[in-house]
Amino acid sequence: MGRTRSSSPTISEVAAAAGVGRATAARTLGGYGYVSDEMRERVLASAEALGYRANQLARSVSTGVSHTIGVVVADISNPFFGGVVRGVSEIASARGFDALVISTYEHFEDEIAAMNVLVDKRVDGIILSSAACDPASTAHLQLARERGIPLVLLDRLIPGIELDAVVIDNRTAARTATGELIAAGHARIGFVWGPPTPARPSFRRDLVDAAARNLWSDGERLMGYLDALDDSGLPLDPDLVAVGEKTEAHTYDEVMRMLALADPPTAFFCTETDALTGTLHALRDSGVAIPSQASVIGFDDSSWAAVMEPPLTMVEQPMLDLGRRAAELLLGRIDGDGDGEEAPTQLELPARLIQRASVAPPR
Amino acid sequence: MGRTRSSSPTISEVAAAAGVGRATAARTLGGYGYVSDEMRERVLASAEALGYRANQLARSVSTGVSHTIGVVVADISNPFFGGVVRGVSEIASARGFDALVISTYEHFEDEIAAMNVLVDKRVDGIILSSAACDPASTAHLQLARERGIPLVLLDRLIPGIELDAVVIDNRTAARTATGELIAAGHARIGFVWGPPTPARPSFRRDLVDAAARNLWSDGERLMGYLDALDDSGLPLDPDLVAVGEKTEAHTYDEVMRMLALADPPTAFFCTETDALTGTLHALRDSGVAIPSQASVIGFDDSSWAAVMEPPLTMVEQPMLDLGRRAAELLLGRIDGDGDGEEAPTQLELPARLIQRASVAPPR
DNA sequence: CTGTTAGCGCATTCAA
DNA sequence: TTGAATGCGCTAACAG
């Protein structure tokens, strides 16, 4: 039975101490219903004296509202998600909601487990950055919907699934960044990384297929890269697309490979922080100067990028806004009392290219 | 009254469907007590059919255990805390606990609010990186203790308060880093930043006092800086200690000020990321080359530091371990069923100096 | 082993 | 207005 922690006074105790009925104490403490000023004073006084604090869990069981939202991201230690969660928390806490945050490290099983935990803990809504990229594997999302828990997708869409979502316009961002390189005169641009492909793709079709089978955002960035190439009538050289694991070490190897090509790239577009640092390491170890011998554009601006030598041109993602908008959308659904399956809202926020000094014409 | 979300089947419904008593269903679904295999099968079958999922909130109200821990940090978007929270989550989730994380942005009132929320939501334990530096302002910590909720301090101690805690050995780390600079031949070393002081301190005593009145970790780092100076019999020049806000912009101003001194510093020790980037910007804008004209050591290593030109010598904090150890300590207290006020455990993890290429003899 | 019966702490209906 | 009584979903003595 309910263990006796170091006891927390209950409503009954306060009522007793105040010499009033349970309900009266509950009403004043809960802030609802009618209570005479006199009774209220009495109750408040003894509540104060006893150090009463409402048990939100009990309240939730009774009301069906927990004032807690779940946030499941790939990795909270990744600055991108850190920013996103900050944005979510900002607006959620302003409205009295707290966040239960869970990292999945891109493991699909962990994502399923996370969804279950959140549903079981009866959160009022869930913000999810899913690792799923297959409309078939969405039973866990189904669960939340069935239970009437609003869900909004964050940063990553799941192709074929219509749900509320807030994402970045990855494709346009990649197209713009690649276009910037092309405008500077580059024709051979390394793409680090596109979505990991099983083996080195030989044809454009293989790449596009791979993109569709991977994380939505990665796929979009690859498509944007291809768009830019098309825009200028430039050919796609599969050798210039990195494949494999998403680690700094592997990225390093891929860039070294590209650098050893007969006709190596004269510019690199890196779609994530690890890809960027891996590329920078490879460039340095190869004695390739930036931007005189190779131009570079990275993704996910950070204060570090501006103090690099040279300052790096970067694509900046509005992480905070991404989180804020997702939270606003979710909270709207929550009090929207929405049984009515209203049409999904999908917001696409723009990413911004911050031009600094790592892009120059090829020599 | 309990709204009828999109209905979640309850134990009673499962029991009814299975044609057994409530308790029997509860026992098999709750995994306790005796149940015959036959009954169990029946119950499990209808639970499966109905898509039953235990309501953890109700369970918590009944058992007094929520399997949730609270984590309050200064700012989840700060990579340091992101790493810490990851460490905490790793070991917590492995033991079935989820984390409710709240950022305070160093606002004391927010810290108090956060503690209240966590207590009210009946978390089983709390990990706190407090902004308090005064043993007098600890009523909110008192609350948790009274309610029997284990609390472990993270990254920051509160002078005069004896509580479980896991921190970094900031003083030694700062002493080592400063010592590294001294060993290279520097005698005038800028400290960016020490704890913010009301006005520019004139004497050592003023600085030490200021240190005691500020965030514990900042104070410790200043003391480490002073220790190193003492170790080598070097004098303290208050002009070489940055004061004021903790922002990149302000840090920039302070470094510019130092650079304009008649006898400017030949090296800088920056105790936080913003301080480091601010310093780097100031150095660049002043045309001061690293390390030929000024040596630099920063705090909080990141993958960026290694790709800087030159690669930066940094103090690395074991963020993950900090979080892991704190979580282990907390979970230990939680199942330690500890009413018994056992002696507080205070762990001090070592920080590591990563030598790269931003330190050289003064010219 | 099983079902009945109480709680847990709070919300809420309803008669007084 | 107030208080008694019931319910939320689950745990857990207790008797059979």
mmCIF file of C-alpha atoms in Angstrom, chain A residues 172 174-176 178-179 182 204 223-234:
data_model
loop_
_atom_site.group_PDB
_atom_site.id
_atom_site.type_symbol
_atom_site.label_atom_id
_atom_site.label_comp_id
_atom_site.label_asym_id
_atom_site.label_seq_id
_atom_site.Cartn_x
_atom_site.Cartn_y
_atom_site.Cartn_z
ATOM 1 C CA THR A 172 15.724 24.268 -50.616
ATOM 2 C CA ALA A 174 20.682 22.238 -49.746
ATOM 3 C CA ARG A 175 19.828 23.554 -53.164
ATOM 4 C CA THR A 176 20.752 27.084 -52.133
ATOM 5 C CA THR A 178 25.040 23.912 -53.469
ATOM 6 C CA GLY A 179 23.953 26.712 -55.779
ATOM 7 C CA ILE A 182 28.157 26.497 -58.289
ATOM 8 C CA ARG A 204 21.279 8.710 -60.167
ATOM 9 C CA MET A 223 17.567 15.944 -53.522
ATOM 10 C CA GLY A 224 18.418 19.598 -53.018
ATOM 11 C CA TYR A 225 21.973 18.866 -54.055
ATOM 12 C CA LEU A 226 20.701 17.165 -57.183
ATOM 13 C CA ASP A 227 18.305 20.047 -57.836
ATOM 14 C CA ALA A 228 21.147 22.527 -57.826
ATOM 15 C CA LEU A 229 23.146 20.376 -60.183
ATOM 16 C CA ASP A 230 20.159 20.212 -62.502
ATOM 17 C CA ASP A 231 19.601 23.932 -62.243
ATOM 18 C CA SER A 232 22.964 24.471 -63.834
ATOM 19 C CA GLY A 233 22.991 21.488 -66.088
ATOM 20 C CA LEU A 234 25.871 19.979 -64.186
#
